[in-house]
């Protein structure tokens, strides 16, 4: 289970997430769509705990593992790309997750 409750966060001086709430149960699939600059990457960074919360609560179930590869990553092709994807998949399979558990915005 993954849950956001009334999430607010900033990027620089811009208030980019305004009261977002979301609950995803085991087995559910979620797609995130939006135009360039709409905040998709910022939302994903908040999801995995890389972007701090200003307000709200983020709860990640004990068995949740993120398989997110940031767009700032390496530029690869051919065999290098295959090796990189194998590495990312292996980390998800191993349960490597820096941001599990619950977190709340500072009081």
PDB file of N, CA and C in Angstrom:
ATOM      1  N   UNK A   1       0.844  -1.166   0.000  1.00  0.00           N
ATOM      2  CA  UNK A   1       0.000   0.000   0.000  1.00  0.00           C
ATOM      3  C   UNK A   1       0.895   1.237   0.000  1.00  0.00           C
ATOM      4  N   UNK A   2       0.458   2.225  -0.735  1.00  0.00           N
ATOM      5  CA  UNK A   2       1.139   3.512  -0.794  1.00  0.00           C
ATOM      6  C   UNK A   2       0.069   4.576  -0.622  1.00  0.00           C
ATOM      7  N   UNK A   3       0.335   5.533   0.265  1.00  0.00           N
ATOM      8  CA  UNK A   3      -0.669   6.561   0.491  1.00  0.00           C
ATOM      9  C   UNK A   3      -0.030   7.926   0.676  1.00  0.00           C
ATOM     10  N   UNK A   4      -0.595   8.911  -0.003  1.00  0.00           N
ATOM     11  CA  UNK A   4      -0.287  10.320   0.198  1.00  0.00           C
ATOM     12  C   UNK A   4      -1.524  10.952   0.794  1.00  0.00           C
ATOM     13  N   UNK A   5      -1.362  11.769   1.794  1.00  0.00           N
ATOM     14  CA  UNK A   5      -2.495  12.489   2.382  1.00  0.00           C
ATOM     15  C   UNK A   5      -2.174  13.976   2.421  1.00  0.00           C
ATOM     16  N   UNK A   6      -2.886  14.750   1.635  1.00  0.00           N
ATOM     17  CA  UNK A   6      -2.785  16.209   1.600  1.00  0.00           C
ATOM     18  C   UNK A   6      -1.338  16.691   1.466  1.00  0.00           C
ATOM     19  N   UNK A   7      -0.644  16.157   0.460  1.00  0.00           N
ATOM     20  CA  UNK A   7       0.772  16.463   0.223  1.00  0.00           C
ATOM     21  C   UNK A   7       0.933  17.858  -0.392  1.00  0.00           C
ATOM     22  N   UNK A   8       1.884  18.603   0.142  1.00  0.00           N
ATOM     23  CA  UNK A   8       2.310  19.888  -0.431  1.00  0.00           C
ATOM     24  C   UNK A   8       3.835  19.848  -0.491  1.00  0.00           C
ATOM     25  N   UNK A   9       4.384  20.340  -1.590  1.00  0.00           N
ATOM     26  CA  UNK A   9       5.834  20.434  -1.691  1.00  0.00           C
ATOM     27  C   UNK A   9       6.203  21.570  -2.639  1.00  0.00           C
ATOM     28  N   UNK A  10       7.432  22.039  -2.502  1.00  0.00           N
ATOM     29  CA  UNK A  10       7.929  23.166  -3.293  1.00  0.00           C
ATOM     30  C   UNK A  10       9.144  22.742  -4.097  1.00  0.00           C
ATOM     31  N   UNK A  11       9.341  23.384  -5.232  1.00  0.00           N
ATOM     32  CA  UNK A  11      10.550  23.239  -6.027  1.00  0.00           C
ATOM     33  C   UNK A  11      11.091  24.643  -6.178  1.00  0.00           C
ATOM     34  N   UNK A  12      12.194  24.931  -5.498  1.00  0.00           N
ATOM     35  CA  UNK A  12      12.656  26.315  -5.424  1.00  0.00           C
ATOM     36  C   UNK A  12      11.594  27.106  -4.685  1.00  0.00           C
ATOM     37  N   UNK A  13      11.141  28.198  -5.262  1.00  0.00           N
ATOM     38  CA  UNK A  13      10.091  28.984  -4.644  1.00  0.00           C
ATOM     39  C   UNK A  13       8.694  28.646  -5.137  1.00  0.00           C
ATOM     40  N   UNK A  14       8.581  27.674  -6.051  1.00  0.00           N
ATOM     41  CA  UNK A  14       7.284  27.342  -6.641  1.00  0.00           C
ATOM     42  C   UNK A  14       6.576  26.245  -5.848  1.00  0.00           C
ATOM     43  N   UNK A  15       5.328  26.482  -5.516  1.00  0.00           N
ATOM     44  CA  UNK A  15       4.487  25.500  -4.831  1.00  0.00           C
ATOM     45  C   UNK A  15       3.980  24.538  -5.903  1.00  0.00           C
ATOM     46  N   UNK A  16       4.586  23.339  -5.990  1.00  0.00           N
ATOM     47  CA  UNK A  16       4.322  22.462  -7.139  1.00  0.00           C
ATOM     48  C   UNK A  16       3.288  21.373  -6.877  1.00  0.00           C
ATOM     49  N   UNK A  17       3.130  20.933  -5.651  1.00  0.00           N
ATOM     50  CA  UNK A  17       2.084  19.967  -5.325  1.00  0.00           C
ATOM     51  C   UNK A  17       1.177  20.600  -4.284  1.00  0.00           C
ATOM     52  N   UNK A  18      -0.101  20.669  -4.588  1.00  0.00           N
ATOM     53  CA  UNK A  18      -1.087  21.368  -3.758  1.00  0.00           C
ATOM     54  C   UNK A  18      -2.117  20.385  -3.212  1.00  0.00           C
ATOM     55  N   UNK A  19      -1.931  19.875  -2.019  1.00  0.00           N
ATOM     56  CA  UNK A  19      -2.943  19.042  -1.386  1.00  0.00           C
ATOM     57  C   UNK A  19      -3.246  17.741  -2.097  1.00  0.00           C
ATOM     58  N   UNK A  20      -2.233  17.080  -2.642  1.00  0.00           N
ATOM     59  CA  UNK A  20      -2.425  15.822  -3.361  1.00  0.00           C
ATOM     60  C   UNK A  20      -2.681  14.692  -2.372  1.00  0.00           C
ATOM     61  N   UNK A  21      -3.730  13.923  -2.628  1.00  0.00           N
ATOM     62  CA  UNK A  21      -4.022  12.720  -1.847  1.00  0.00           C
ATOM     63  C   UNK A  21      -4.196  11.565  -2.811  1.00  0.00           C
ATOM     64  N   UNK A  22      -3.620  10.417  -2.466  1.00  0.00           N
ATOM     65  CA  UNK A  22      -3.647   9.253  -3.343  1.00  0.00           C
ATOM     66  C   UNK A  22      -3.435   8.016  -2.496  1.00  0.00           C
ATOM     67  N   UNK A  23      -4.174   6.959  -2.792  1.00  0.00           N
ATOM     68  CA  UNK A  23      -3.978   5.671  -2.121  1.00  0.00           C
ATOM     69  C   UNK A  23      -3.922   4.602  -3.204  1.00  0.00           C
ATOM     70  N   UNK A  24      -2.872   3.793  -3.193  1.00  0.00           N
ATOM     71  CA  UNK A  24      -2.696   2.712  -4.155  1.00  0.00           C
ATOM     72  C   UNK A  24      -2.580   1.417  -3.364  1.00  0.00           C
ATOM     73  N   UNK A  25      -3.472   0.494  -3.648  1.00  0.00           N
ATOM     74  CA  UNK A  25      -3.490  -0.806  -2.967  1.00  0.00           C
ATOM     75  C   UNK A  25      -2.670  -1.823  -3.758  1.00  0.00           C
ATOM     76  N   UNK A  26      -2.331  -2.919  -3.107  1.00  0.00           N
ATOM     77  CA  UNK A  26      -1.579  -4.004  -3.746  1.00  0.00           C
ATOM     78  C   UNK A  26      -2.283  -4.450  -5.021  1.00  0.00           C
ATOM     79  N   UNK A  27      -1.512  -4.613  -6.088  1.00  0.00           N
ATOM     80  CA  UNK A  27      -2.038  -5.091  -7.348  1.00  0.00           C
ATOM     81  C   UNK A  27      -2.593  -4.012  -8.262  1.00  0.00           C
ATOM     82  N   UNK A  28      -2.764  -2.804  -7.766  1.00  0.00           N
ATOM     83  CA  UNK A  28      -3.266  -1.722  -8.602  1.00  0.00           C
ATOM     84  C   UNK A  28      -2.133  -1.158  -9.459  1.00  0.00           C
ATOM     85  N   UNK A  29      -2.485  -0.646 -10.615  1.00  0.00           N
ATOM     86  CA  UNK A  29      -1.534  -0.022 -11.524  1.00  0.00           C
ATOM     87  C   UNK A  29      -1.967   1.424 -11.710  1.00  0.00           C
ATOM     88  N   UNK A  30      -1.009   2.338 -11.631  1.00  0.00           N
ATOM     89  CA  UNK A  30      -1.306   3.760 -11.768  1.00  0.00           C
ATOM     90  C   UNK A  30      -0.461   4.329 -12.903  1.00  0.00           C
ATOM     91  N   UNK A  31      -1.071   5.149 -13.739  1.00  0.00           N
ATOM     92  CA  UNK A  31      -0.351   5.851 -14.804  1.00  0.00           C
ATOM     93  C   UNK A  31      -0.358   7.331 -14.488  1.00  0.00           C
ATOM     94  N   UNK A  32       0.742   7.981 -14.792  1.00  0.00           N
ATOM     95  CA  UNK A  32       0.876   9.412 -14.549  1.00  0.00           C
ATOM     96  C   UNK A  32       1.141  10.097 -15.882  1.00  0.00           C
ATOM     97  N   UNK A  33       0.204  10.927 -16.308  1.00  0.00           N
ATOM     98  CA  UNK A  33       0.302  11.616 -17.593  1.00  0.00           C
ATOM     99  C   UNK A  33       0.218  13.110 -17.378  1.00  0.00           C
ATOM    100  N   UNK A  34       0.897  13.871 -18.224  1.00  0.00           N
ATOM    101  CA  UNK A  34       0.818  15.322 -18.153  1.00  0.00           C
ATOM    102  C   UNK A  34       1.766  15.958 -19.151  1.00  0.00           C
ATOM    103  N   UNK A  35       1.503  17.211 -19.443  1.00  0.00           N
ATOM    104  CA  UNK A  35       2.335  17.944 -20.388  1.00  0.00           C
ATOM    105  C   UNK A  35       3.715  18.207 -19.758  1.00  0.00           C
ATOM    106  N   UNK A  36       4.658  18.633 -20.571  1.00  0.00           N
ATOM    107  CA  UNK A  36       5.973  19.012 -20.057  1.00  0.00           C
ATOM    108  C   UNK A  36       5.808  20.122 -19.032  1.00  0.00           C
ATOM    109  N   UNK A  37       6.495  19.993 -17.906  1.00  0.00           N
ATOM    110  CA  UNK A  37       6.439  21.016 -16.880  1.00  0.00           C
ATOM    111  C   UNK A  37       5.250  20.916 -15.942  1.00  0.00           C
ATOM    112  N   UNK A  38       4.443  19.871 -16.091  1.00  0.00           N
ATOM    113  CA  UNK A  38       3.242  19.727 -15.260  1.00  0.00           C
ATOM    114  C   UNK A  38       3.557  19.225 -13.855  1.00  0.00           C
ATOM    115  N   UNK A  39       4.760  18.659 -13.635  1.00  0.00           N
ATOM    116  CA  UNK A  39       5.133  18.193 -12.308  1.00  0.00           C
ATOM    117  C   UNK A  39       5.220  16.686 -12.157  1.00  0.00           C
ATOM    118  N   UNK A  40       5.252  15.946 -13.262  1.00  0.00           N
ATOM    119  CA  UNK A  40       5.328  14.483 -13.191  1.00  0.00           C
ATOM    120  C   UNK A  40       6.601  14.026 -12.481  1.00  0.00           C
ATOM    121  N   UNK A  41       7.725  14.565 -12.877  1.00  0.00           N
ATOM    122  CA  UNK A  41       8.999  14.168 -12.259  1.00  0.00           C
ATOM    123  C   UNK A  41       9.043  14.595 -10.803  1.00  0.00           C
ATOM    124  N   UNK A  42       8.570  15.780 -10.506  1.00  0.00           N
ATOM    125  CA  UNK A  42       8.538  16.236  -9.110  1.00  0.00           C
ATOM    126  C   UNK A  42       7.651  15.325  -8.264  1.00  0.00           C
ATOM    127  N   UNK A  43       6.516  14.915  -8.825  1.00  0.00           N
ATOM    128  CA  UNK A  43       5.639  13.995  -8.113  1.00  0.00           C
ATOM    129  C   UNK A  43       6.349  12.673  -7.846  1.00  0.00           C
ATOM    130  N   UNK A  44       7.035  12.130  -8.863  1.00  0.00           N
ATOM    131  CA  UNK A  44       7.751  10.864  -8.673  1.00  0.00           C
ATOM    132  C   UNK A  44       8.877  11.002  -7.652  1.00  0.00           C
ATOM    133  N   UNK A  45       9.568  12.117  -7.670  1.00  0.00           N
ATOM    134  CA  UNK A  45      10.629  12.338  -6.679  1.00  0.00           C
ATOM    135  C   UNK A  45      10.040  12.415  -5.267  1.00  0.00           C
ATOM    136  N   UNK A  46       8.861  13.006  -5.147  1.00  0.00           N
ATOM    137  CA  UNK A  46       8.182  13.038  -3.847  1.00  0.00           C
ATOM    138  C   UNK A  46       7.746  11.635  -3.470  1.00  0.00           C
ATOM    139  N   UNK A  47       7.236  10.884  -4.429  1.00  0.00           N
ATOM    140  CA  UNK A  47       6.784   9.518  -4.210  1.00  0.00           C
ATOM    141  C   UNK A  47       7.890   8.647  -3.612  1.00  0.00           C
ATOM    142  N   UNK A  48       9.093   8.742  -4.160  1.00  0.00           N
ATOM    143  CA  UNK A  48      10.191   7.893  -3.696  1.00  0.00           C
ATOM    144  C   UNK A  48      10.987   8.518  -2.554  1.00  0.00           C
ATOM    145  N   UNK A  49      10.579   9.701  -2.101  1.00  0.00           N
ATOM    146  CA  UNK A  49      11.215  10.314  -0.939  1.00  0.00           C
ATOM    147  C   UNK A  49      12.400  11.207  -1.231  1.00  0.00           C
ATOM    148  N   UNK A  50      12.661  11.521  -2.497  1.00  0.00           N
ATOM    149  CA  UNK A  50      13.782  12.401  -2.837  1.00  0.00           C
ATOM    150  C   UNK A  50      13.426  13.876  -2.698  1.00  0.00           C
ATOM    151  N   UNK A  51      12.165  14.201  -2.824  1.00  0.00           N
ATOM    152  CA  UNK A  51      11.673  15.576  -2.688  1.00  0.00           C
ATOM    153  C   UNK A  51      10.979  15.676  -1.330  1.00  0.00           C
ATOM    154  N   UNK A  52      11.411  16.571  -0.454  1.00  0.00           N
ATOM    155  CA  UNK A  52      10.809  16.649   0.885  1.00  0.00           C
ATOM    156  C   UNK A  52       9.386  17.201   0.861  1.00  0.00           C
ATOM    157  N   UNK A  53       8.603  16.762   1.827  1.00  0.00           N
ATOM    158  CA  UNK A  53       7.243  17.271   1.997  1.00  0.00           C
ATOM    159  C   UNK A  53       7.289  18.575   2.764  1.00  0.00           C
ATOM    160  N   UNK A  54       6.423  19.507   2.403  1.00  0.00           N
ATOM    161  CA  UNK A  54       6.242  20.730   3.172  1.00  0.00           C
ATOM    162  C   UNK A  54       5.074  20.539   4.135  1.00  0.00           C
ATOM    163  N   UNK A  55       4.041  19.858   3.649  1.00  0.00           N
ATOM    164  CA  UNK A  55       2.881  19.504   4.458  1.00  0.00           C
ATOM    165  C   UNK A  55       2.407  18.136   4.018  1.00  0.00           C
ATOM    166  N   UNK A  56       1.664  17.459   4.891  1.00  0.00           N
ATOM    167  CA  UNK A  56       1.043  16.194   4.535  1.00  0.00           C
ATOM    168  C   UNK A  56       1.799  14.993   5.050  1.00  0.00           C
ATOM    169  N   UNK A  57       1.328  13.829   4.633  1.00  0.00           N
ATOM    170  CA  UNK A  57       1.885  12.561   5.096  1.00  0.00           C
ATOM    171  C   UNK A  57       2.052  11.608   3.919  1.00  0.00           C
ATOM    172  N   UNK A  58       3.153  10.888   3.931  1.00  0.00           N
ATOM    173  CA  UNK A  58       3.470   9.868   2.928  1.00  0.00           C
ATOM    174  C   UNK A  58       3.671   8.561   3.673  1.00  0.00           C
ATOM    175  N   UNK A  59       2.929   7.512   3.298  1.00  0.00           N
ATOM    176  CA  UNK A  59       3.049   6.205   3.933  1.00  0.00           C
ATOM    177  C   UNK A  59       3.326   5.165   2.859  1.00  0.00           C
ATOM    178  N   UNK A  60       4.373   4.366   3.071  1.00  0.00           N
ATOM    179  CA  UNK A  60       4.765   3.323   2.130  1.00  0.00           C
ATOM    180  C   UNK A  60       4.738   1.996   2.877  1.00  0.00           C
ATOM    181  N   UNK A  61       3.985   1.037   2.359  1.00  0.00           N
ATOM    182  CA  UNK A  61       3.896  -0.282   2.974  1.00  0.00           C
ATOM    183  C   UNK A  61       5.243  -0.989   3.001  1.00  0.00           C
ATOM    184  N   UNK A  62       5.378  -1.925   3.918  1.00  0.00           N
ATOM    185  CA  UNK A  62       6.640  -2.645   4.106  1.00  0.00           C
ATOM    186  C   UNK A  62       7.078  -3.435   2.874  1.00  0.00           C
ATOM    187  N   UNK A  63       6.149  -3.882   2.058  1.00  0.00           N
ATOM    188  CA  UNK A  63       6.509  -4.700   0.903  1.00  0.00           C
ATOM    189  C   UNK A  63       6.603  -3.898  -0.394  1.00  0.00           C
ATOM    190  N   UNK A  64       6.390  -2.589  -0.327  1.00  0.00           N
ATOM    191  CA  UNK A  64       6.450  -1.745  -1.531  1.00  0.00           C
ATOM    192  C   UNK A  64       7.904  -1.542  -1.930  1.00  0.00           C
ATOM    193  N   UNK A  65       8.191  -1.724  -3.213  1.00  0.00           N
ATOM    194  CA  UNK A  65       9.519  -1.477  -3.763  1.00  0.00           C
ATOM    195  C   UNK A  65       9.346  -0.586  -4.982  1.00  0.00           C
ATOM    196  N   UNK A  66      10.154   0.449  -5.091  1.00  0.00           N
ATOM    197  CA  UNK A  66      10.073   1.373  -6.213  1.00  0.00           C
ATOM    198  C   UNK A  66      11.009   0.923  -7.323  1.00  0.00           C
ATOM    199  N   UNK A  67      10.535   0.995  -8.543  1.00  0.00           N
ATOM    200  CA  UNK A  67      11.333   0.707  -9.727  1.00  0.00           C
ATOM    201  C   UNK A  67      11.380   1.941 -10.605  1.00  0.00           C
ATOM    202  N   UNK A  68      11.914   3.005 -10.085  1.00  0.00           N
ATOM    203  CA  UNK A  68      11.906   4.311 -10.747  1.00  0.00           C
ATOM    204  C   UNK A  68      13.317   4.657 -11.179  1.00  0.00           C
ATOM    205  N   UNK A  69      13.472   4.998 -12.444  1.00  0.00           N
ATOM    206  CA  UNK A  69      14.779   5.436 -12.943  1.00  0.00           C
ATOM    207  C   UNK A  69      14.650   6.881 -13.387  1.00  0.00           C
ATOM    208  N   UNK A  70      15.360   7.758 -12.729  1.00  0.00           N
ATOM    209  CA  UNK A  70      15.245   9.195 -12.933  1.00  0.00           C
ATOM    210  C   UNK A  70      15.749   9.616 -14.306  1.00  0.00           C
ATOM    211  N   UNK A  71      15.072  10.585 -14.906  1.00  0.00           N
ATOM    212  CA  UNK A  71      15.448  11.089 -16.227  1.00  0.00           C
ATOM    213  C   UNK A  71      16.809  11.766 -16.243  1.00  0.00           C
ATOM    214  N   UNK A  72      17.357  12.107 -15.086  1.00  0.00           N
ATOM    215  CA  UNK A  72      18.681  12.726 -15.021  1.00  0.00           C
ATOM    216  C   UNK A  72      19.786  11.703 -15.160  1.00  0.00           C
ATOM    217  N   UNK A  73      19.432  10.429 -15.294  1.00  0.00           N
ATOM    218  CA  UNK A  73      20.394   9.333 -15.287  1.00  0.00           C
ATOM    219  C   UNK A  73      21.307   9.298 -16.496  1.00  0.00           C
ATOM    220  N   UNK A  74      22.009   8.199 -16.604  1.00  0.00           N
ATOM    221  CA  UNK A  74      22.992   8.009 -17.661  1.00  0.00           C
ATOM    222  C   UNK A  74      22.348   7.957 -19.035  1.00  0.00           C
ATOM    223  N   UNK A  75      23.050   8.459 -20.019  1.00  0.00           N
ATOM    224  CA  UNK A  75      22.630   8.334 -21.405  1.00  0.00           C
ATOM    225  C   UNK A  75      23.374   7.127 -21.976  1.00  0.00           C
ATOM    226  N   UNK A  76      22.638   6.076 -22.323  1.00  0.00           N
ATOM    227  CA  UNK A  76      23.277   4.853 -22.812  1.00  0.00           C
ATOM    228  C   UNK A  76      22.584   4.377 -24.079  1.00  0.00           C
ATOM    229  N   UNK A  77      23.233   3.405 -24.726  1.00  0.00           N
ATOM    230  CA  UNK A  77      22.609   2.757 -25.878  1.00  0.00           C
ATOM    231  C   UNK A  77      23.106   1.333 -25.980  1.00  0.00           C
ATOM    232  N   UNK A  78      22.456   0.524 -26.784  1.00  0.00           N
ATOM    233  CA  UNK A  78      22.894  -0.838 -27.053  1.00  0.00           C
ATOM    234  C   UNK A  78      23.108  -1.670 -25.810  1.00  0.00           C
ATOM    235  N   UNK A  79      24.287  -2.297 -25.725  1.00  0.00           N
ATOM    236  CA  UNK A  79      24.606  -3.194 -24.614  1.00  0.00           C
ATOM    237  C   UNK A  79      24.619  -2.467 -23.276  1.00  0.00           C
ATOM    238  N   UNK A  80      25.087  -1.217 -23.264  1.00  0.00           N
ATOM    239  CA  UNK A  80      25.110  -0.450 -22.014  1.00  0.00           C
ATOM    240  C   UNK A  80      23.702  -0.251 -21.476  1.00  0.00           C
ATOM    241  N   UNK A  81      22.746   0.042 -22.343  1.00  0.00           N
ATOM    242  CA  UNK A  81      21.351   0.234 -21.922  1.00  0.00           C
ATOM    243  C   UNK A  81      20.799  -1.063 -21.328  1.00  0.00           C
ATOM    244  N   UNK A  82      21.077  -2.193 -21.973  1.00  0.00           N
ATOM    245  CA  UNK A  82      20.591  -3.481 -21.463  1.00  0.00           C
ATOM    246  C   UNK A  82      21.173  -3.755 -20.088  1.00  0.00           C
ATOM    247  N   UNK A  83      22.459  -3.490 -19.894  1.00  0.00           N
ATOM    248  CA  UNK A  83      23.096  -3.700 -18.589  1.00  0.00           C
ATOM    249  C   UNK A  83      22.477  -2.795 -17.534  1.00  0.00           C
ATOM    250  N   UNK A  84      22.216  -1.557 -17.894  1.00  0.00           N
ATOM    251  CA  UNK A  84      21.620  -0.606 -16.961  1.00  0.00           C
ATOM    252  C   UNK A  84      20.230  -1.064 -16.544  1.00  0.00           C
ATOM    253  N   UNK A  85      19.412  -1.471 -17.509  1.00  0.00           N
ATOM    254  CA  UNK A  85      18.068  -1.942 -17.185  1.00  0.00           C
ATOM    255  C   UNK A  85      18.116  -3.192 -16.319  1.00  0.00           C
ATOM    256  N   UNK A  86      19.042  -4.102 -16.598  1.00  0.00           N
ATOM    257  CA  UNK A  86      19.203  -5.295 -15.759  1.00  0.00           C
ATOM    258  C   UNK A  86      19.554  -4.894 -14.331  1.00  0.00           C
ATOM    259  N   UNK A  87      20.417  -3.896 -14.175  1.00  0.00           N
ATOM    260  CA  UNK A  87      20.794  -3.433 -12.841  1.00  0.00           C
ATOM    261  C   UNK A  87      19.592  -2.865 -12.101  1.00  0.00           C
ATOM    262  N   UNK A  88      18.805  -2.005 -12.764  1.00  0.00           N
ATOM    263  CA  UNK A  88      17.638  -1.399 -12.115  1.00  0.00           C
ATOM    264  C   UNK A  88      16.667  -2.494 -11.679  1.00  0.00           C
ATOM    265  N   UNK A  89      16.394  -3.454 -12.563  1.00  0.00           N
ATOM    266  CA  UNK A  89      15.487  -4.554 -12.222  1.00  0.00           C
ATOM    267  C   UNK A  89      16.039  -5.357 -11.048  1.00  0.00           C
ATOM    268  N   UNK A  90      17.339  -5.602 -11.016  1.00  0.00           N
ATOM    269  CA  UNK A  90      17.920  -6.381  -9.915  1.00  0.00           C
ATOM    270  C   UNK A  90      17.760  -5.659  -8.583  1.00  0.00           C
ATOM    271  N   UNK A  91      17.856  -4.329  -8.589  1.00  0.00           N
ATOM    272  CA  UNK A  91      17.696  -3.571  -7.352  1.00  0.00           C
ATOM    273  C   UNK A  91      16.265  -3.663  -6.841  1.00  0.00           C
ATOM    274  N   UNK A  92      15.303  -3.605  -7.751  1.00  0.00           N
ATOM    275  CA  UNK A  92      13.902  -3.741  -7.356  1.00  0.00           C
ATOM    276  C   UNK A  92      13.659  -5.139  -6.806  1.00  0.00           C
ATOM    277  N   UNK A  93      14.194  -6.169  -7.489  1.00  0.00           N
ATOM    278  CA  UNK A  93      14.013  -7.546  -7.029  1.00  0.00           C
ATOM    279  C   UNK A  93      14.648  -7.766  -5.664  1.00  0.00           C
ATOM    280  N   UNK A  94      15.765  -7.100  -5.395  1.00  0.00           N
ATOM    281  CA  UNK A  94      16.439  -7.230  -4.107  1.00  0.00           C
ATOM    282  C   UNK A  94      15.764  -6.420  -3.011  1.00  0.00           C
ATOM    283  N   UNK A  95      14.861  -5.546  -3.392  1.00  0.00           N
ATOM    284  CA  UNK A  95      14.170  -4.724  -2.403  1.00  0.00           C
ATOM    285  C   UNK A  95      14.987  -3.537  -1.936  1.00  0.00           C
ATOM    286  N   UNK A  96      15.892  -3.042  -2.759  1.00  0.00           N
ATOM    287  CA  UNK A  96      16.691  -1.893  -2.401  1.00  0.00           C
ATOM    288  C   UNK A  96      15.793  -0.670  -2.443  1.00  0.00           C
ATOM    289  N   UNK A  97      15.582  -0.037  -1.296  1.00  0.00           N
ATOM    290  CA  UNK A  97      14.666   1.096  -1.195  1.00  0.00           C
ATOM    291  C   UNK A  97      15.146   1.981  -0.063  1.00  0.00           C
ATOM    292  N   UNK A  98      15.572   3.189  -0.394  1.00  0.00           N
ATOM    293  CA  UNK A  98      16.065   4.112   0.633  1.00  0.00           C
ATOM    294  C   UNK A  98      14.941   4.801   1.361  1.00  0.00           C
ATOM    295  N   UNK A  99      13.714   4.750   0.830  1.00  0.00           N
ATOM    296  CA  UNK A  99      12.677   5.648   1.330  1.00  0.00           C
ATOM    297  C   UNK A  99      11.422   4.932   1.822  1.00  0.00           C
ATOM    298  N   UNK A 100      11.550   3.745   2.373  1.00  0.00           N
ATOM    299  CA  UNK A 100      10.367   3.038   2.863  1.00  0.00           C
ATOM    300  C   UNK A 100       9.848   3.637   4.152  1.00  0.00           C
ATOM    301  N   UNK A 101       8.676   3.213   4.572  1.00  0.00           N
ATOM    302  CA  UNK A 101       8.103   3.673   5.829  1.00  0.00           C
ATOM    303  C   UNK A 101       7.249   4.907   5.659  1.00  0.00           C
ATOM    304  N   UNK A 102       7.029   5.593   6.761  1.00  0.00           N
ATOM    305  CA  UNK A 102       6.186   6.785   6.751  1.00  0.00           C
ATOM    306  C   UNK A 102       7.030   8.022   6.931  1.00  0.00           C
ATOM    307  N   UNK A 103       6.545   9.113   6.395  1.00  0.00           N
ATOM    308  CA  UNK A 103       7.208  10.382   6.642  1.00  0.00           C
ATOM    309  C   UNK A 103       6.138  11.470   6.680  1.00  0.00           C
ATOM    310  N   UNK A 104       6.408  12.472   7.456  1.00  0.00           N
ATOM    311  CA  UNK A 104       5.494  13.605   7.573  1.00  0.00           C
ATOM    312  C   UNK A 104       6.291  14.875   7.368  1.00  0.00           C
ATOM    313  N   UNK A 105       5.569  15.901   6.966  1.00  0.00           N
ATOM    314  CA  UNK A 105       6.202  17.209   6.826  1.00  0.00           C
ATOM    315  C   UNK A 105       6.662  17.674   8.207  1.00  0.00           C
ATOM    316  N   UNK A 106       7.762  18.415   8.278  1.00  0.00           N
ATOM    317  CA  UNK A 106       8.232  18.923   9.567  1.00  0.00           C
ATOM    318  C   UNK A 106       7.160  19.803  10.213  1.00  0.00           C
ATOM    319  N   UNK A 107       7.069  19.718  11.529  1.00  0.00           N
ATOM    320  CA  UNK A 107       6.070  20.524  12.256  1.00  0.00           C
ATOM    321  C   UNK A 107       6.565  21.935  12.467  1.00  0.00           C
TER     322      UNK A 107
END
